[in-house]
Coordinates of C-alpha atoms in Angstrom, one line a residue:
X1113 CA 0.0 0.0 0.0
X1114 CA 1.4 3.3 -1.1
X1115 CA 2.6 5.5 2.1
X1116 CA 1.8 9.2 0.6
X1117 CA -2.2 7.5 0.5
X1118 CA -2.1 6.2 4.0
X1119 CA -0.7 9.7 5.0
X1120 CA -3.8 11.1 3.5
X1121 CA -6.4 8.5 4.9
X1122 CA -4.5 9.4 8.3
X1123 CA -4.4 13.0 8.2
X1124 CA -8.6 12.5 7.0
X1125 CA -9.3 10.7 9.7
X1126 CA -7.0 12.8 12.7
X1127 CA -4.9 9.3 12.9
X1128 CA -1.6 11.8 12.5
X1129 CA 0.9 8.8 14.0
X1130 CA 2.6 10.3 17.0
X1131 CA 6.2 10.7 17.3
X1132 CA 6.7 10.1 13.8
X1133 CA 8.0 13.3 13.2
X1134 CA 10.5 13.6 16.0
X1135 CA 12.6 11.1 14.3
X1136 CA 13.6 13.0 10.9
X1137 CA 17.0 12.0 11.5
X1138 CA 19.8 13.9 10.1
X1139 CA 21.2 12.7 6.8
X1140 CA 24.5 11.9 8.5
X1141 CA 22.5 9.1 10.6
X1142 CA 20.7 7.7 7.6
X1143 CA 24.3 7.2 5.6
X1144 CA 25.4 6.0 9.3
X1145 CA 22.8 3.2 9.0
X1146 CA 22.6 1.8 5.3
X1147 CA 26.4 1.6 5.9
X1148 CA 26.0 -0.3 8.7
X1149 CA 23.1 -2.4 7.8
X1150 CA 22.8 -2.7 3.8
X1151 CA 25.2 -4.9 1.1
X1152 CA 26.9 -4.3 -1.8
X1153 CA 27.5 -1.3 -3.7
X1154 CA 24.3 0.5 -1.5
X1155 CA 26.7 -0.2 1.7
X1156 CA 29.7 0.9 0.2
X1157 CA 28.1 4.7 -1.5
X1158 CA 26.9 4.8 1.8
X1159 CA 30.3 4.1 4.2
X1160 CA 31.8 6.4 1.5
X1161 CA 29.0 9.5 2.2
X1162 CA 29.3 9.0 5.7
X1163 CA 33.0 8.8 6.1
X1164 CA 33.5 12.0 4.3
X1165 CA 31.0 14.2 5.9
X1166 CA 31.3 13.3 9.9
X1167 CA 34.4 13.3 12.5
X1168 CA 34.9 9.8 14.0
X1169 CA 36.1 11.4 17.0
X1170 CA 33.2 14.0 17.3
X1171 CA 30.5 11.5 16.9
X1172 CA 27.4 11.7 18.8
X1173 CA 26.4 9.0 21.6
X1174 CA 24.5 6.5 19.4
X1175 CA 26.5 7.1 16.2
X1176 CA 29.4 5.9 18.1
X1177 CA 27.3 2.5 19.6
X1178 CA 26.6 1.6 15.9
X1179 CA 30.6 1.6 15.0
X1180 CA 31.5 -2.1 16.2
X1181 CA 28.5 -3.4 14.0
X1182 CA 29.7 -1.0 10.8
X1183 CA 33.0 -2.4 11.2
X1184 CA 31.9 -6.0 11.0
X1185 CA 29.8 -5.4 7.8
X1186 CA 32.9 -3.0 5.9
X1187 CA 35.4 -6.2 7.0
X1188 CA 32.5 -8.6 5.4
X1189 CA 32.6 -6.5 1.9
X1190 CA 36.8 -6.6 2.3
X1191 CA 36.6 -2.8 2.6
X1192 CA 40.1 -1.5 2.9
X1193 CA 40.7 2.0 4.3
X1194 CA 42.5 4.0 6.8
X1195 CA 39.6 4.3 9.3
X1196 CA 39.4 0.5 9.4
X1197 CA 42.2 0.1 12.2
X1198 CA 40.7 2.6 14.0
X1199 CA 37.6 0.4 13.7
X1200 CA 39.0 -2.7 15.0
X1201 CA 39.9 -1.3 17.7
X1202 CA 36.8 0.2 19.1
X1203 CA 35.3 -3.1 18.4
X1204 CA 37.9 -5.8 20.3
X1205 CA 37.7 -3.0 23.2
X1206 CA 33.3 -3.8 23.1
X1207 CA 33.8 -7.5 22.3
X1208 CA 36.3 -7.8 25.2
X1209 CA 34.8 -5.3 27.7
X1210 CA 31.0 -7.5 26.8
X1211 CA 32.3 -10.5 27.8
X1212 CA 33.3 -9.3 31.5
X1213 CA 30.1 -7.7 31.6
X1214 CA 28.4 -10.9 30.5
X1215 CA 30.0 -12.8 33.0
X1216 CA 28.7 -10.8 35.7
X1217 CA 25.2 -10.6 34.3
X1218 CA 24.9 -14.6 34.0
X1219 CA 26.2 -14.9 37.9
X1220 CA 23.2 -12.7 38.4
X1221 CA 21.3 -15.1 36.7
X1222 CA 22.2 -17.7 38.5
X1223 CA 21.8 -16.2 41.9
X1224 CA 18.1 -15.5 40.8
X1225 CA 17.9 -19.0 39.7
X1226 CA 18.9 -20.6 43.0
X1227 CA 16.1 -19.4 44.5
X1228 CA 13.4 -20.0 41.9
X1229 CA 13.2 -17.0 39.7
X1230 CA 13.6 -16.9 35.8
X1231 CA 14.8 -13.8 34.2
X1232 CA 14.4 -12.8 30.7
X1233 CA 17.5 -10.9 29.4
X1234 CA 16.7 -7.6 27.4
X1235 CA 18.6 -4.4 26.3
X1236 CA 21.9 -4.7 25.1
X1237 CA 22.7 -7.7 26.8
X1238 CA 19.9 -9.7 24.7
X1239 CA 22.1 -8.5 21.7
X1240 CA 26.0 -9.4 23.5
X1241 CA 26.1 -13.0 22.5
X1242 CA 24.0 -15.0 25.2
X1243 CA 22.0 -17.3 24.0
X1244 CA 21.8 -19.6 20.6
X1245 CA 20.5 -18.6 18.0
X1246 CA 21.2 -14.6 18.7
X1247 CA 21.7 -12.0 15.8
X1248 CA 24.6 -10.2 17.3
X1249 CA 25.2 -6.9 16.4
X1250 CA 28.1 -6.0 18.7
X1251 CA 27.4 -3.0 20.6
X1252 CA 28.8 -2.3 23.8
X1253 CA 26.4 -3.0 26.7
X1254 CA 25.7 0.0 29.2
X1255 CA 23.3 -1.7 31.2
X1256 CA 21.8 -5.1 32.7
X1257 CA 18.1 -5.1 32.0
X1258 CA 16.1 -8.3 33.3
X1259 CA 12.1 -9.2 33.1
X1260 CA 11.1 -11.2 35.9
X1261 CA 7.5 -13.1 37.3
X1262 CA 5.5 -9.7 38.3
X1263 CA 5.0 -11.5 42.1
X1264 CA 8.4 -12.1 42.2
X1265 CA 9.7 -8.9 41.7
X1266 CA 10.0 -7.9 45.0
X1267 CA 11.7 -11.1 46.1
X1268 CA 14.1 -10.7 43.3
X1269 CA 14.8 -7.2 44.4
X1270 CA 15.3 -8.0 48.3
X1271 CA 17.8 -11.0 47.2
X1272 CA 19.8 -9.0 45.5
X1273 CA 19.8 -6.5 48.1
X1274 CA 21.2 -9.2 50.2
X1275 CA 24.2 -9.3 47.5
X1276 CA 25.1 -6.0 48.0
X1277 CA 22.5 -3.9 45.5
X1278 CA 20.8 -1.2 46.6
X1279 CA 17.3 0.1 45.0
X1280 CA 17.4 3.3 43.7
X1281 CA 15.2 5.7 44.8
X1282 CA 12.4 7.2 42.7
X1283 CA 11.9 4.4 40.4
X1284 CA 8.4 2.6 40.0
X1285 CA 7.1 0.0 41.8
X1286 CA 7.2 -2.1 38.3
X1287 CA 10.2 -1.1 37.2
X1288 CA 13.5 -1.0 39.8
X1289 CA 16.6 0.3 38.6
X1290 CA 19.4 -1.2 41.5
X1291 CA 23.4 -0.5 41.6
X1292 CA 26.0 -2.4 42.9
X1293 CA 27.8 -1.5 46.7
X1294 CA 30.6 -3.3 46.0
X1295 CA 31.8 -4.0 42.2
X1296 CA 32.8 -0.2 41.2
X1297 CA 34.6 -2.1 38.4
X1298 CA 31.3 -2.6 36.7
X1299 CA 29.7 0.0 37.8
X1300 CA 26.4 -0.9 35.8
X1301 CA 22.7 0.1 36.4
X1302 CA 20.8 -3.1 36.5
X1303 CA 16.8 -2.6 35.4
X1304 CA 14.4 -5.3 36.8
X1305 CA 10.6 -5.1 35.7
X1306 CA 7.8 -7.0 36.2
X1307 CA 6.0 -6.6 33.2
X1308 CA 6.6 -5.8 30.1
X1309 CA 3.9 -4.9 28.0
X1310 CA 0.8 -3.1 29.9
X1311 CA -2.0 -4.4 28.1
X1312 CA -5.4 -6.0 30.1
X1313 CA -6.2 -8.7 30.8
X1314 CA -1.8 -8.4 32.4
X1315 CA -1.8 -12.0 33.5
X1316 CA -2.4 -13.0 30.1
X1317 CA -0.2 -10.5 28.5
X1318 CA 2.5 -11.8 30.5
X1319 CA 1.9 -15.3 29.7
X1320 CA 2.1 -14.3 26.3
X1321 CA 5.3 -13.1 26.6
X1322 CA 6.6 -16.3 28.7
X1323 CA 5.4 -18.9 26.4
X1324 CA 7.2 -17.5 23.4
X1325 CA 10.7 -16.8 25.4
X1326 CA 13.4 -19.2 25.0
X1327 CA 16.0 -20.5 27.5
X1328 CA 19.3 -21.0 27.2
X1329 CA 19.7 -23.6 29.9
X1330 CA 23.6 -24.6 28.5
X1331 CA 25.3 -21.8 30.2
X1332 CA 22.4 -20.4 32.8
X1333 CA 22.2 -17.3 30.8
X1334 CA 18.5 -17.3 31.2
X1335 CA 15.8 -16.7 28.5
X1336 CA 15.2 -14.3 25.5
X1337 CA 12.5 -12.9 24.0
X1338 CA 11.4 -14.4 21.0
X1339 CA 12.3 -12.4 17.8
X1340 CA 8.3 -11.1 17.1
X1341 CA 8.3 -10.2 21.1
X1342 CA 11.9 -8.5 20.6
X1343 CA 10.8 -6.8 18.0
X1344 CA 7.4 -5.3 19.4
X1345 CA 9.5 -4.3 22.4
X1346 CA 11.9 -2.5 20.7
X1347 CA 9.4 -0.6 19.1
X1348 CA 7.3 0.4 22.2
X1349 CA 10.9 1.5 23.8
X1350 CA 11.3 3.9 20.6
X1351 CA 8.6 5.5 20.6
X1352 CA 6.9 5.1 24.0
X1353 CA 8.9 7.8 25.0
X1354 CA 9.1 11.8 26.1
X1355 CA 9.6 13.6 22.6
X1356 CA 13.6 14.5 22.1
X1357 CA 14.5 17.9 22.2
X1358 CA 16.8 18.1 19.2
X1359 CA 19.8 18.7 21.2
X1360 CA 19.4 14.9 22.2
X1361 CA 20.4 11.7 20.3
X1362 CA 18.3 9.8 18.6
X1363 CA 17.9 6.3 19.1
X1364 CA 19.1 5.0 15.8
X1365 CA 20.4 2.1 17.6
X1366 CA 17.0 0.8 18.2
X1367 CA 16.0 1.4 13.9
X1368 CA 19.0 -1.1 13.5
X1369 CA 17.8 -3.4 15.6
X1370 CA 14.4 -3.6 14.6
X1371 CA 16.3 -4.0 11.1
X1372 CA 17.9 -7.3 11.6
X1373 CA 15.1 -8.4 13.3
X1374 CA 12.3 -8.2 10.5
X1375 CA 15.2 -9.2 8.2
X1376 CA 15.3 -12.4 9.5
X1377 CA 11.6 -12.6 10.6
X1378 CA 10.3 -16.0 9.3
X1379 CA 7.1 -15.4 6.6
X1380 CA 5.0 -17.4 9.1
X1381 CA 5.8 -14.8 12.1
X1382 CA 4.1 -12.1 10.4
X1383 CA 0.4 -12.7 11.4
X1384 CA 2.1 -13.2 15.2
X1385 CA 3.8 -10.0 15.0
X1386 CA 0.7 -7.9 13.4
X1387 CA -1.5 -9.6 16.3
X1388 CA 0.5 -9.3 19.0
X1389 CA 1.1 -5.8 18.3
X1390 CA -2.9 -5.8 18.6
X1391 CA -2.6 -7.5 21.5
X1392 CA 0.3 -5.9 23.4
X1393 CA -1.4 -2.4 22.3
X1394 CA 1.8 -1.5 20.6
X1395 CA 0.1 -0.6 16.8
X1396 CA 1.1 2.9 16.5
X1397 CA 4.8 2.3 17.5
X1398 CA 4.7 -0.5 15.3
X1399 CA 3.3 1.2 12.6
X1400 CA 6.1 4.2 12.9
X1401 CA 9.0 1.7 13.4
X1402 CA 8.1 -0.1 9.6
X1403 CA 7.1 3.0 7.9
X1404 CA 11.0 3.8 9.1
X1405 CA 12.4 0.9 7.8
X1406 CA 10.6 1.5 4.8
X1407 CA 11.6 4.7 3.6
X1408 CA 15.5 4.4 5.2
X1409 CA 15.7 0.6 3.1
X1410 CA 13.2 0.3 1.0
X1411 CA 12.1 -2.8 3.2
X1412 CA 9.8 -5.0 1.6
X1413 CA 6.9 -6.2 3.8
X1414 CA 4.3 -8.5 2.4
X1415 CA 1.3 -7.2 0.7
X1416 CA -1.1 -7.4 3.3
X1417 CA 0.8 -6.3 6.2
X1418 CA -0.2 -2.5 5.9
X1419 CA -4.0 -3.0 5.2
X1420 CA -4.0 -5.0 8.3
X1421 CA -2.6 -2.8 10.4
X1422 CA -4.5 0.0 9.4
X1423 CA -7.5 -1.6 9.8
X1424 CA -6.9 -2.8 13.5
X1425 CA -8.6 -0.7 16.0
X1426 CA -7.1 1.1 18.4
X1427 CA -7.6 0.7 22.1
X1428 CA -8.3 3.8 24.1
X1429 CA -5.5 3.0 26.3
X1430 CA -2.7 3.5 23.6
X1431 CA -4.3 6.3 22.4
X1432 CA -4.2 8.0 25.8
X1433 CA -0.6 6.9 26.0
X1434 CA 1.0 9.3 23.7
X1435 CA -1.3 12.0 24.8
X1436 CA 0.2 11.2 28.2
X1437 CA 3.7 11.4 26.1
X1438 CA 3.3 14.6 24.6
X1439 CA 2.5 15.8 27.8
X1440 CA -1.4 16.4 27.8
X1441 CA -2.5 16.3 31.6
X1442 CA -6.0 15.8 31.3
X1443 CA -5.1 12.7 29.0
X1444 CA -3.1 11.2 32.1
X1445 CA -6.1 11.6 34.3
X1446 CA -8.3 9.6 32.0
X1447 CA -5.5 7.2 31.4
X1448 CA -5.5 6.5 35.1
X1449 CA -9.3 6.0 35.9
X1450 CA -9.8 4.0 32.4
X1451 CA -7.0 1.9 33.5
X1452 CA -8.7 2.1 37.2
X1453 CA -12.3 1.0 35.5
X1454 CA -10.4 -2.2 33.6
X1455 CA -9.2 -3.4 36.5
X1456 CA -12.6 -3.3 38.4
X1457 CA -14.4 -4.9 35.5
X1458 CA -12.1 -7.9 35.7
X1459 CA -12.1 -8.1 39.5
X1460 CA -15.8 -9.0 39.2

């Protein structure tokens, strides 16, 4: 379906998809990520762009997260230039520095494990090499970021108190942010959540979740999203967010990822992924995330993915969600009693 007539049928109906526009990136990202992500001659004109317009050494935050994975793909095409040693280095520092990191996070695992609680590994560690069948994509890991068992989370959180991590204060009751007392060396934040898609009925949202995650029981590194699940998160994380000011970076990390995933998305994930994205009450994200993809690659989607999604109604709730973003007050009032009047409606 042709973008420029779903832009009119959207602007028609005052279905303007938030947050689109606050990720025009700048031309310097887009070259950033076709060299990064693309093959052939398309990579190449684009490393080539890139390289002559920016300053390695300037770069902004997530330009410079993206280099380990752009060197990887110019040493694939046998790209030989200067910057290429300056390349390699940045990314045996990552790859070496991710695998101390990694150590620690699956002895964390394993703590949780030895007393009964599962964790499911996201954020950059999901992407550092744990687990089979992972698309890597190299980039240094700044964080631990762990879904556990909603009812567990406080138990979670009190044993690793008991380890020498301390909660932070001001953080959510469903999502904890803890640091460690004693390992300054690391010196990581590590995220624990309870849920992580907010969609009613919860329990079955979170079952959802659970049934599709994989372990990796060979090295207790815990379990993984599956790559529809990965996907859908990613996309929620981009764009259920406060708008940037321009000053900030953009996460073009998170349009690379989402990338390789629907890359290597098997044809018969696609109906998962459009319904769960029903489900979760992710659509609009979803919908900015591939309209991305499709006008930075050219992706290719099947035929009937964008009828589908543009047919799919709209819950309330994820409406009132990026009015809350954008800062509307009255929008988070009604988002709390509607979400206040779900919850009662079940309970009976």
């Amino acid at each position: 379906m042709n973008l420029d007539l779903l832009d009119g049928v959207a602007a028609r109906q005052g279905l303007r998809l938030a947050y689109f526009d606050s990720y025009r990136l700048e031309l310097s990202h887009k070259q950033l990520l076709k060299a990064t992500l693309l093959k052939e001659q398309a990579m190449l004109t684009a490393w080539q762009d890139w390289r002559d317009s920016v300053d390695i050494e300037t770069l902004d935050t997530s330009s410079y997260s993206l280099l380990p994975q752009l060197y990887q793909n110019l040493l694939a095409h046998g790209v030989d230039d200067t910057e290429m040693s300056r390349l390699k280095g940045i990314y045996r520092r990552n790859w070496y520095a991710n695998q101390l990191k990694l150590k620690s996070l699956k002895a964390i695992l394993s703590s949780l494990k030895d007393i009964g609680i599962e964790a499911i590994v996201l954020g950059d560690a999901a992407w550092g090499g744990i687990g089979k069948n992972k698309i890597e994509n190299y980039r240094s890991i700044s964080s631990f970021h762990l879904l556990v068992d909603g009812n567990y989370l406080e138990t979670a959180i009190e044993h690793l108190i008991s380890l020498n991590w301390h909660s932070v204060d001001g953080t959510s009751q469903q999502f904890r942010e803890l640091r460690n007392n004693c390992d300054s060396s690391l010196n990581l934040p590590l995220y624990l959540q309870g849920h992580l898609f907010w969609a009613i009925p919860q329990d079955y949202t979170d079952g959802q979740v659970w049934h599709y995650a994989t372990a990796d029981w060979s090295n207790e590194a815990g379990w993984h999203l599956s790559p529809t699940d990965q996907f859908l998160d990613g996309c929620a994380r981009m764009f259920f967010r406060q708008r940037l000011p321009k000053s900030s970076n953009p996460q073009i990390h998170r349009i690379a990822d989402a990338f390789l995933l629907i890359a290597n998305l098997p044809n018969n994930d696609w109906i998962r992924l459009i319904t769960q994205a029903q489900r979760y009450q992710v659509i609009l994200p979803v919908q900015n995330m591939l309209r991305l993809l499709q006008q930075l690659f050219a992706l290719e989607l099947p035929t009937w993915v964008w009828p589908a999604l543009w047919q799919m109604p709209i819950a309330n709730m994820e409406w009132l969600k990026y009015r809350v973003l954008s800062g509307d007050r009255r929008s988070l009032m009604r988002s709390t009693i509607v979400q206040s009047l779900q919850l009662l409606t079940l309970s009976k």
